[in-house]
mmCIF file of N, CA, C and O in Angstrom:
data_model
loop_
_atom_site.group_PDB
_atom_site.id
_atom_site.type_symbol
_atom_site.label_atom_id
_atom_site.label_comp_id
_atom_site.label_asym_id
_atom_site.label_seq_id
_atom_site.Cartn_x
_atom_site.Cartn_y
_atom_site.Cartn_z
ATOM 1 N N UNK O 1 16.809 10.306 -10.107
ATOM 2 C CA UNK O 1 16.795 11.640 -9.533
ATOM 3 C C UNK O 1 15.509 11.797 -8.726
ATOM 4 O O UNK O 1 14.433 11.503 -9.227
ATOM 5 N N UNK O 2 15.648 12.247 -7.500
ATOM 6 C CA UNK O 2 14.494 12.443 -6.621
ATOM 7 C C UNK O 2 14.313 13.929 -6.349
ATOM 8 O O UNK O 2 15.266 14.687 -6.330
ATOM 9 N N UNK O 3 13.083 14.318 -6.118
ATOM 10 C CA UNK O 3 12.757 15.667 -5.673
ATOM 11 C C UNK O 3 12.249 15.551 -4.248
ATOM 12 O O UNK O 3 11.245 14.888 -4.001
ATOM 13 N N UNK O 4 12.969 16.164 -3.311
ATOM 14 C CA UNK O 4 12.616 16.102 -1.896
ATOM 15 C C UNK O 4 12.017 17.440 -1.466
ATOM 16 O O UNK O 4 12.740 18.433 -1.360
ATOM 17 N N UNK O 5 10.698 17.497 -1.222
ATOM 18 C CA UNK O 5 10.069 18.772 -0.841
ATOM 19 C C UNK O 5 10.493 19.214 0.555
ATOM 20 O O UNK O 5 10.802 18.396 1.417
ATOM 21 N N UNK O 6 10.492 20.526 0.747
ATOM 22 C CA UNK O 6 10.869 21.118 2.036
ATOM 23 C C UNK O 6 9.752 20.968 3.056
ATOM 24 O O UNK O 6 8.568 21.051 2.717
ATOM 25 N N UNK O 7 10.150 20.786 4.319
ATOM 26 C CA UNK O 7 9.237 20.769 5.460
ATOM 27 C C UNK O 7 9.796 21.743 6.494
ATOM 28 O O UNK O 7 10.706 21.378 7.240
ATOM 29 N N UNK O 8 9.293 22.983 6.556
ATOM 30 C CA UNK O 8 9.809 23.940 7.538
ATOM 31 C C UNK O 8 9.472 23.495 8.961
ATOM 32 O O UNK O 8 8.441 22.869 9.199
ATOM 33 N N UNK O 9 10.360 23.799 9.903
ATOM 34 C CA UNK O 9 10.098 23.483 11.303
ATOM 35 C C UNK O 9 9.090 24.476 11.856
ATOM 36 O O UNK O 9 8.788 25.498 11.226
ATOM 37 N N UNK O 10 8.575 24.183 13.042
ATOM 38 C CA UNK O 10 7.538 25.033 13.636
ATOM 39 C C UNK O 10 8.006 26.470 13.860
ATOM 40 O O UNK O 10 7.258 27.403 13.645
ATOM 41 N N UNK O 11 9.248 26.639 14.305
ATOM 42 C CA UNK O 11 9.737 27.989 14.576
ATOM 43 C C UNK O 11 10.345 28.651 13.341
ATOM 44 O O UNK O 11 10.863 29.751 13.425
ATOM 45 N N UNK O 12 10.283 27.964 12.182
ATOM 46 C CA UNK O 12 10.757 28.494 10.887
ATOM 47 C C UNK O 12 12.256 28.813 10.865
ATOM 48 O O UNK O 12 12.709 29.573 10.020
ATOM 49 N N UNK O 13 13.034 28.242 11.791
ATOM 50 C CA UNK O 13 14.476 28.465 11.791
ATOM 51 C C UNK O 13 15.233 27.421 10.990
ATOM 52 O O UNK O 13 16.431 27.549 10.780
ATOM 53 N N UNK O 14 14.552 26.381 10.561
ATOM 54 C CA UNK O 14 15.211 25.317 9.824
ATOM 55 C C UNK O 14 14.243 24.734 8.796
ATOM 56 O O UNK O 14 13.035 24.903 8.903
ATOM 57 N N UNK O 15 14.799 24.062 7.817
ATOM 58 C CA UNK O 15 14.017 23.392 6.781
ATOM 59 C C UNK O 15 14.510 21.951 6.721
ATOM 60 O O UNK O 15 15.709 21.708 6.651
ATOM 61 N N UNK O 16 13.580 21.006 6.744
ATOM 62 C CA UNK O 16 13.930 19.589 6.718
ATOM 63 C C UNK O 16 13.453 18.951 5.419
ATOM 64 O O UNK O 16 12.505 19.416 4.801
ATOM 65 N N UNK O 17 14.143 17.874 5.021
ATOM 66 C CA UNK O 17 13.690 17.032 3.921
ATOM 67 C C UNK O 17 13.761 15.583 4.390
ATOM 68 O O UNK O 17 14.500 15.249 5.308
ATOM 69 N N UNK O 18 12.983 14.721 3.742
ATOM 70 C CA UNK O 18 12.964 13.304 4.085
ATOM 71 C C UNK O 18 14.042 12.576 3.292
ATOM 72 O O UNK O 18 13.842 12.200 2.141
ATOM 73 N N UNK O 19 15.199 12.383 3.931
ATOM 74 C CA UNK O 19 16.345 11.699 3.334
ATOM 75 C C UNK O 19 16.263 10.212 3.664
ATOM 76 O O UNK O 19 15.427 9.788 4.465
ATOM 77 N N UNK O 20 17.137 9.414 3.081
ATOM 78 C CA UNK O 20 17.198 7.986 3.414
ATOM 79 C C UNK O 20 17.588 7.793 4.883
ATOM 80 O O UNK O 20 17.233 6.797 5.488
ATOM 81 N N UNK O 21 18.307 8.769 5.461
ATOM 82 C CA UNK O 21 18.708 8.725 6.873
ATOM 83 C C UNK O 21 17.603 9.195 7.801
ATOM 84 O O UNK O 21 17.787 9.228 9.008
ATOM 85 N N UNK O 22 16.473 9.618 7.263
ATOM 86 C CA UNK O 22 15.403 10.213 8.048
ATOM 87 C C UNK O 22 15.351 11.705 7.759
ATOM 88 O O UNK O 22 16.016 12.189 6.842
ATOM 89 N N UNK O 23 14.588 12.466 8.542
ATOM 90 C CA UNK O 23 14.529 13.908 8.315
ATOM 91 C C UNK O 23 15.882 14.567 8.602
ATOM 92 O O UNK O 23 16.457 14.344 9.664
ATOM 93 N N UNK O 24 16.398 15.324 7.638
ATOM 94 C CA UNK O 24 17.677 16.026 7.808
ATOM 95 C C UNK O 24 17.509 17.496 7.464
ATOM 96 O O UNK O 24 16.638 17.878 6.677
ATOM 97 N N UNK O 25 18.365 18.312 8.036
ATOM 98 C CA UNK O 25 18.349 19.745 7.782
ATOM 99 C C UNK O 25 18.955 20.040 6.419
ATOM 100 O O UNK O 25 20.060 19.581 6.106
ATOM 101 N N UNK O 26 18.248 20.811 5.640
ATOM 102 C CA UNK O 26 18.751 21.194 4.323
ATOM 103 C C UNK O 26 19.974 22.104 4.479
ATOM 104 O O UNK O 26 20.954 21.956 3.754
ATOM 105 N N UNK O 27 19.936 23.004 5.439
ATOM 106 C CA UNK O 27 21.036 23.946 5.638
ATOM 107 C C UNK O 27 22.307 23.249 6.115
ATOM 108 O O UNK O 27 23.408 23.585 5.705
ATOM 109 N N UNK O 28 22.171 22.264 6.994
ATOM 110 C CA UNK O 28 23.354 21.636 7.592
ATOM 111 C C UNK O 28 23.821 20.385 6.879
ATOM 112 O O UNK O 28 25.010 20.076 6.916
ATOM 113 N N UNK O 29 22.945 19.641 6.263
ATOM 114 C CA UNK O 29 23.339 18.370 5.643
ATOM 115 C C UNK O 29 23.342 18.436 4.120
ATOM 116 O O UNK O 29 24.343 18.107 3.496
ATOM 117 N N UNK O 30 22.236 18.816 3.520
ATOM 118 C CA UNK O 30 22.124 18.768 2.059
ATOM 119 C C UNK O 30 23.157 19.651 1.364
ATOM 120 O O UNK O 30 23.629 19.303 0.278
ATOM 121 N N UNK O 31 23.503 20.749 1.963
ATOM 122 C CA UNK O 31 24.473 21.652 1.340
ATOM 123 C C UNK O 31 25.815 20.964 1.120
ATOM 124 O O UNK O 31 26.511 21.251 0.151
ATOM 125 N N UNK O 32 26.189 20.041 1.998
ATOM 126 C CA UNK O 32 27.482 19.373 1.930
ATOM 127 C C UNK O 32 27.398 17.944 1.414
ATOM 128 O O UNK O 32 28.360 17.196 1.512
ATOM 129 N N UNK O 33 26.266 17.547 0.872
ATOM 130 C CA UNK O 33 26.066 16.169 0.435
ATOM 131 C C UNK O 33 26.412 16.014 -1.046
ATOM 132 O O UNK O 33 26.050 16.856 -1.873
ATOM 133 N N UNK O 34 27.067 14.912 -1.373
ATOM 134 C CA UNK O 34 27.429 14.672 -2.773
ATOM 135 C C UNK O 34 26.217 14.370 -3.635
ATOM 136 O O UNK O 34 26.296 14.463 -4.858
ATOM 137 N N UNK O 35 25.101 14.031 -3.018
ATOM 138 C CA UNK O 35 23.900 13.686 -3.777
ATOM 139 C C UNK O 35 23.052 14.902 -4.151
ATOM 140 O O UNK O 35 22.195 14.798 -5.020
ATOM 141 N N UNK O 36 23.266 16.040 -3.510
ATOM 142 C CA UNK O 36 22.471 17.237 -3.788
ATOM 143 C C UNK O 36 22.921 17.842 -5.116
ATOM 144 O O UNK O 36 24.053 18.295 -5.253
ATOM 145 N N UNK O 37 22.027 17.836 -6.084
ATOM 146 C CA UNK O 37 22.382 18.369 -7.400
ATOM 147 C C UNK O 37 21.820 19.762 -7.648
ATOM 148 O O UNK O 37 22.309 20.462 -8.521
ATOM 149 N N UNK O 38 20.805 20.149 -6.885
ATOM 150 C CA UNK O 38 20.238 21.473 -7.102
ATOM 151 C C UNK O 38 19.058 21.747 -6.202
ATOM 152 O O UNK O 38 18.645 20.911 -5.406
ATOM 153 N N UNK O 39 18.522 22.960 -6.358
ATOM 154 C CA UNK O 39 17.386 23.421 -5.571
ATOM 155 C C UNK O 39 16.295 23.862 -6.532
ATOM 156 O O UNK O 39 16.562 24.594 -7.492
ATOM 157 N N UNK O 40 15.086 23.395 -6.288
ATOM 158 C CA UNK O 40 13.941 23.784 -7.120
ATOM 159 C C UNK O 40 13.415 25.124 -6.620
ATOM 160 O O UNK O 40 12.976 25.254 -5.483
ATOM 161 N N UNK O 41 13.493 26.129 -7.485
ATOM 162 C CA UNK O 41 12.984 27.471 -7.201
ATOM 163 C C UNK O 41 11.942 27.770 -8.268
ATOM 164 O O UNK O 41 12.282 27.960 -9.440
ATOM 165 N N UNK O 42 10.676 27.763 -7.862
ATOM 166 C CA UNK O 42 9.594 27.908 -8.828
ATOM 167 C C UNK O 42 9.556 26.683 -9.716
ATOM 168 O O UNK O 42 9.526 25.558 -9.243
ATOM 169 N N UNK O 43 9.606 26.884 -11.027
ATOM 170 C CA UNK O 43 9.595 25.764 -11.972
ATOM 171 C C UNK O 43 11.001 25.367 -12.401
ATOM 172 O O UNK O 43 11.170 24.374 -13.098
ATOM 173 N N UNK O 44 11.987 26.138 -11.994
ATOM 174 C CA UNK O 44 13.366 25.892 -12.419
ATOM 175 C C UNK O 44 14.148 25.136 -11.352
ATOM 176 O O UNK O 44 13.879 25.253 -10.168
ATOM 177 N N UNK O 45 15.147 24.408 -11.791
ATOM 178 C CA UNK O 45 16.084 23.758 -10.877
ATOM 179 C C UNK O 45 17.424 24.466 -11.016
ATOM 180 O O UNK O 45 18.028 24.457 -12.084
ATOM 181 N N UNK O 46 17.838 25.098 -9.927
ATOM 182 C CA UNK O 46 19.117 25.798 -9.917
ATOM 183 C C UNK O 46 20.195 24.822 -9.453
ATOM 184 O O UNK O 46 20.020 24.172 -8.420
ATOM 185 N N UNK O 47 21.309 24.689 -10.180
ATOM 186 C CA UNK O 47 22.353 23.755 -9.765
ATOM 187 C C UNK O 47 22.955 24.160 -8.422
ATOM 188 O O UNK O 47 23.007 25.342 -8.084
ATOM 189 N N UNK O 48 23.404 23.176 -7.672
ATOM 190 C CA UNK O 48 23.978 23.432 -6.359
ATOM 191 C C UNK O 48 25.291 24.203 -6.487
ATOM 192 O O UNK O 48 26.261 23.679 -7.051
ATOM 193 N N UNK O 49 25.363 25.431 -5.957
ATOM 194 C CA UNK O 49 26.607 26.189 -6.050
ATOM 195 C C UNK O 49 27.732 25.540 -5.248
ATOM 196 O O UNK O 49 28.900 25.640 -5.608
ATOM 197 N N UNK O 50 27.391 24.852 -4.165
ATOM 198 C CA UNK O 50 28.411 24.184 -3.350
ATOM 199 C C UNK O 50 29.094 23.072 -4.151
ATOM 200 O O UNK O 50 30.313 22.932 -4.113
ATOM 201 N N UNK O 51 28.315 22.310 -4.858
ATOM 202 C CA UNK O 51 28.859 21.205 -5.649
ATOM 203 C C UNK O 51 29.760 21.732 -6.765
ATOM 204 O O UNK O 51 30.837 21.187 -7.027
ATOM 205 N N UNK O 52 29.331 22.792 -7.419
ATOM 206 C CA UNK O 52 30.118 23.364 -8.506
ATOM 207 C C UNK O 52 31.460 23.894 -8.002
ATOM 208 O O UNK O 52 32.497 23.631 -8.601
ATOM 209 N N UNK O 53 31.443 24.626 -6.917
ATOM 210 C CA UNK O 53 32.686 25.216 -6.398
ATOM 211 C C UNK O 53 33.608 24.163 -5.801
ATOM 212 O O UNK O 53 34.829 24.270 -5.899
ATOM 213 N N UNK O 54 33.040 23.119 -5.185
ATOM 214 C CA UNK O 54 33.877 22.077 -4.607
ATOM 215 C C UNK O 54 34.676 21.361 -5.687
ATOM 216 O O UNK O 54 35.840 21.022 -5.465
ATOM 217 N N UNK O 55 34.086 21.157 -6.839
ATOM 218 C CA UNK O 55 34.813 20.528 -7.942
ATOM 219 C C UNK O 55 36.002 21.396 -8.359
ATOM 220 O O UNK O 55 37.083 20.888 -8.646
ATOM 221 N N UNK O 56 35.798 22.714 -8.401
ATOM 222 C CA UNK O 56 36.887 23.617 -8.774
ATOM 223 C C UNK O 56 37.961 23.686 -7.697
ATOM 224 O O UNK O 56 39.152 23.759 -8.003
ATOM 225 N N UNK O 57 37.564 23.646 -6.425
ATOM 226 C CA UNK O 57 38.538 23.681 -5.328
ATOM 227 C C UNK O 57 39.393 22.418 -5.350
ATOM 228 O O UNK O 57 40.605 22.465 -5.138
ATOM 229 N N UNK O 58 38.776 21.276 -5.625
ATOM 230 C CA UNK O 58 39.536 20.017 -5.702
ATOM 231 C C UNK O 58 40.599 20.066 -6.786
ATOM 232 O O UNK O 58 41.668 19.485 -6.645
ATOM 233 N N UNK O 59 40.296 20.757 -7.878
ATOM 234 C CA UNK O 59 41.247 20.875 -8.985
ATOM 235 C C UNK O 59 42.271 21.984 -8.748
ATOM 236 O O UNK O 59 43.197 22.135 -9.529
ATOM 237 N N UNK O 60 42.073 22.777 -7.705
ATOM 238 C CA UNK O 60 42.973 23.891 -7.430
ATOM 239 C C UNK O 60 42.672 25.118 -8.262
ATOM 240 O O UNK O 60 43.497 26.019 -8.358
ATOM 241 N N UNK O 61 41.510 25.155 -8.886
ATOM 242 C CA UNK O 61 41.159 26.246 -9.795
ATOM 243 C C UNK O 61 40.364 27.354 -9.117
ATOM 244 O O UNK O 61 40.036 28.341 -9.758
ATOM 245 N N UNK O 62 40.019 27.201 -7.847
ATOM 246 C CA UNK O 62 39.227 28.223 -7.151
ATOM 247 C C UNK O 62 39.742 28.345 -5.719
ATOM 248 O O UNK O 62 40.119 27.351 -5.094
ATOM 249 N N UNK O 63 39.767 29.565 -5.189
ATOM 250 C CA UNK O 63 40.194 29.734 -3.796
ATOM 251 C C UNK O 63 39.124 29.230 -2.823
ATOM 252 O O UNK O 63 37.951 29.092 -3.177
ATOM 253 N N UNK O 64 39.533 28.954 -1.601
ATOM 254 C CA UNK O 64 38.613 28.445 -0.583
ATOM 255 C C UNK O 64 37.488 29.429 -0.269
ATOM 256 O O UNK O 64 36.413 29.019 0.142
ATOM 257 N N UNK O 65 37.736 30.721 -0.476
ATOM 258 C CA UNK O 65 36.705 31.727 -0.195
ATOM 259 C C UNK O 65 35.484 31.534 -1.090
ATOM 260 O O UNK O 65 34.384 31.932 -0.739
ATOM 261 N N UNK O 66 35.691 30.921 -2.234
ATOM 262 C CA UNK O 66 34.568 30.673 -3.131
ATOM 263 C C UNK O 66 33.549 29.722 -2.503
ATOM 264 O O UNK O 66 32.360 29.800 -2.802
ATOM 265 N N UNK O 67 34.015 28.827 -1.619
ATOM 266 C CA UNK O 67 33.087 27.937 -0.930
ATOM 267 C C UNK O 67 32.175 28.719 0.008
ATOM 268 O O UNK O 67 30.994 28.402 0.135
ATOM 269 N N UNK O 68 32.707 29.740 0.657
ATOM 270 C CA UNK O 68 31.883 30.583 1.530
ATOM 271 C C UNK O 68 30.822 31.314 0.713
ATOM 272 O O UNK O 68 29.653 31.343 1.096
ATOM 273 N N UNK O 69 31.217 31.877 -0.404
ATOM 274 C CA UNK O 69 30.252 32.561 -1.268
ATOM 275 C C UNK O 69 29.206 31.586 -1.824
ATOM 276 O O UNK O 69 28.032 31.931 -1.941
ATOM 277 N N UNK O 70 29.628 30.374 -2.132
ATOM 278 C CA UNK O 70 28.690 29.365 -2.625
ATOM 279 C C UNK O 70 27.701 28.972 -1.532
ATOM 280 O O UNK O 70 26.523 28.750 -1.807
ATOM 281 N N UNK O 71 28.159 28.903 -0.290
ATOM 282 C CA UNK O 71 27.267 28.569 0.832
ATOM 283 C C UNK O 71 26.208 29.655 1.011
ATOM 284 O O UNK O 71 25.034 29.358 1.231
ATOM 285 N N UNK O 72 26.611 30.892 0.887
ATOM 286 C CA UNK O 72 25.658 32.000 1.008
ATOM 287 C C UNK O 72 24.633 31.932 -0.121
ATOM 288 O O UNK O 72 23.429 32.099 0.101
ATOM 289 N N UNK O 73 25.078 31.642 -1.320
ATOM 290 C CA UNK O 73 24.155 31.518 -2.454
ATOM 291 C C UNK O 73 23.218 30.328 -2.263
ATOM 292 O O UNK O 73 22.024 30.416 -2.561
ATOM 293 N N UNK O 74 23.737 29.217 -1.746
ATOM 294 C CA UNK O 74 22.906 28.033 -1.488
ATOM 295 C C UNK O 74 21.814 28.372 -0.473
ATOM 296 O O UNK O 74 20.658 28.013 -0.667
ATOM 297 N N UNK O 75 22.175 29.064 0.602
ATOM 298 C CA UNK O 75 21.185 29.450 1.609
ATOM 299 C C UNK O 75 20.110 30.357 1.018
ATOM 300 O O UNK O 75 18.936 30.263 1.387
ATOM 301 N N UNK O 76 20.492 31.218 0.092
ATOM 302 C CA UNK O 76 19.515 32.081 -0.579
ATOM 303 C C UNK O 76 18.570 31.251 -1.440
ATOM 304 O O UNK O 76 17.363 31.495 -1.451
ATOM 305 N N UNK O 77 19.106 30.270 -2.133
ATOM 306 C CA UNK O 77 18.262 29.394 -2.944
ATOM 307 C C UNK O 77 17.288 28.606 -2.070
ATOM 308 O O UNK O 77 16.121 28.431 -2.431
ATOM 309 N N UNK O 78 17.743 28.147 -0.911
ATOM 310 C CA UNK O 78 16.875 27.408 0.010
ATOM 311 C C UNK O 78 15.752 28.314 0.508
ATOM 312 O O UNK O 78 14.594 27.909 0.585
ATOM 313 N N UNK O 79 16.086 29.547 0.830
ATOM 314 C CA UNK O 79 15.077 30.494 1.307
ATOM 315 C C UNK O 79 13.975 30.687 0.279
ATOM 316 O O UNK O 79 12.794 30.749 0.605
ATOM 317 N N UNK O 80 14.343 30.751 -1.005
ATOM 318 C CA UNK O 80 13.384 31.013 -2.068
ATOM 319 C C UNK O 80 12.802 29.743 -2.683
ATOM 320 O O UNK O 80 11.837 29.813 -3.435
ATOM 321 N N UNK O 81 13.394 28.582 -2.385
ATOM 322 C CA UNK O 81 13.018 27.344 -3.052
ATOM 323 C C UNK O 81 11.920 26.562 -2.363
ATOM 324 O O UNK O 81 11.392 26.948 -1.320
ATOM 325 N N UNK O 82 11.593 25.425 -2.977
ATOM 326 C CA UNK O 82 10.531 24.568 -2.451
ATOM 327 C C UNK O 82 10.953 23.108 -2.317
ATOM 328 O O UNK O 82 10.265 22.330 -1.664
ATOM 329 N N UNK O 83 12.079 22.721 -2.936
ATOM 330 C CA UNK O 83 12.519 21.331 -2.877
ATOM 331 C C UNK O 83 13.990 21.229 -3.253
ATOM 332 O O UNK O 83 14.552 22.136 -3.859
ATOM 333 N N UNK O 84 14.596 20.082 -2.910
ATOM 334 C CA UNK O 84 15.974 19.772 -3.256
ATOM 335 C C UNK O 84 15.962 18.637 -4.266
ATOM 336 O O UNK O 84 15.191 17.689 -4.132
ATOM 337 N N UNK O 85 16.800 18.756 -5.277
ATOM 338 C CA UNK O 85 16.972 17.676 -6.243
ATOM 339 C C UNK O 85 18.123 16.799 -5.758
ATOM 340 O O UNK O 85 19.198 17.289 -5.441
ATOM 341 N N UNK O 86 17.871 15.484 -5.673
ATOM 342 C CA UNK O 86 18.810 14.543 -5.071
ATOM 343 C C UNK O 86 19.029 13.379 -6.027
ATOM 344 O O UNK O 86 18.067 12.805 -6.525
ATOM 345 N N UNK O 87 20.296 13.002 -6.265
ATOM 346 C CA UNK O 87 20.573 11.874 -7.161
ATOM 347 C C UNK O 87 20.866 10.584 -6.394
ATOM 348 O O UNK O 87 21.511 9.687 -6.908
ATOM 349 N N UNK O 88 20.368 10.485 -5.166
ATOM 350 C CA UNK O 88 20.570 9.305 -4.323
ATOM 351 C C UNK O 88 19.518 8.249 -4.636
ATOM 352 O O UNK O 88 18.642 7.947 -3.841
ATOM 353 N N UNK O 89 19.611 7.660 -5.818
ATOM 354 C CA UNK O 89 18.631 6.650 -6.222
ATOM 355 C C UNK O 89 18.828 5.329 -5.484
ATOM 356 O O UNK O 89 17.916 4.514 -5.409
ATOM 357 N N UNK O 90 20.013 5.097 -4.910
ATOM 358 C CA UNK O 90 20.284 3.866 -4.180
ATOM 359 C C UNK O 90 19.962 3.953 -2.699
ATOM 360 O O UNK O 90 20.252 3.026 -1.953
ATOM 361 N N UNK O 91 19.369 5.069 -2.243
ATOM 362 C CA UNK O 91 19.037 5.305 -0.825
ATOM 363 C C UNK O 91 20.235 5.086 0.097
ATOM 364 O O UNK O 91 20.143 4.434 1.126
ATOM 365 N N UNK O 92 21.375 5.657 -0.258
ATOM 366 C CA UNK O 92 22.574 5.579 0.569
ATOM 367 C C UNK O 92 22.535 6.579 1.723
ATOM 368 O O UNK O 92 23.193 6.398 2.722
ATOM 369 N N UNK O 93 21.823 7.668 1.556
ATOM 370 C CA UNK O 93 21.760 8.698 2.583
ATOM 371 C C UNK O 93 22.860 9.730 2.417
ATOM 372 O O UNK O 93 23.525 9.815 1.381
ATOM 373 N N UNK O 94 23.075 10.507 3.454
ATOM 374 C CA UNK O 94 24.021 11.618 3.428
ATOM 375 C C UNK O 94 25.461 11.131 3.307
ATOM 376 O O UNK O 94 25.889 10.239 4.027
ATOM 377 N N UNK O 95 26.211 11.732 2.359
ATOM 378 C CA UNK O 95 27.656 11.531 2.224
ATOM 379 C C UNK O 95 28.282 12.886 1.956
ATOM 380 O O UNK O 95 27.991 13.517 0.945
ATOM 381 N N UNK O 96 29.135 13.329 2.855
ATOM 382 C CA UNK O 96 29.783 14.633 2.715
ATOM 383 C C UNK O 96 30.801 14.605 1.582
ATOM 384 O O UNK O 96 31.560 13.649 1.441
ATOM 385 N N UNK O 97 30.847 15.669 0.794
ATOM 386 C CA UNK O 97 31.854 15.720 -0.256
ATOM 387 C C UNK O 97 33.207 16.159 0.277
ATOM 388 O O UNK O 97 34.182 16.199 -0.452
ATOM 389 N N UNK O 98 33.312 16.469 1.545
ATOM 390 C CA UNK O 98 34.609 16.801 2.144
ATOM 391 C C UNK O 98 35.433 15.546 2.422
ATOM 392 O O UNK O 98 36.624 15.624 2.625
ATOM 393 N N UNK O 99 34.803 14.371 2.440
ATOM 394 C CA UNK O 99 35.519 13.126 2.704
ATOM 395 C C UNK O 99 36.152 12.546 1.456
ATOM 396 O O UNK O 99 36.944 11.634 1.542
ATOM 397 N N UNK O 100 35.782 13.019 0.297
ATOM 398 C CA UNK O 100 36.254 12.392 -0.933
ATOM 399 C C UNK O 100 37.298 13.213 -1.615
ATOM 400 O O UNK O 100 37.412 14.338 -1.575
#
């Protein structure tokens, strides 16, 4: 498990982390990555709402609208957080959970 600290861009419109693929946007890439397990907010690690809801959508137990609500919650966690927790110990890089 890796902790990837945030690096805000100069204009503060985006947040980057150092992924195996190079610097990637937390908002655009990490939210949809199978390796993102959570967001560090203060001393706590909040589990990724996108990952939790995607598992339920795959099983047919949650409507698609739940993914939108999870994305909004993820963005809120990123705004308040300081790092992303990543389980990419093999340095594979970004893999979207929409492909699986």
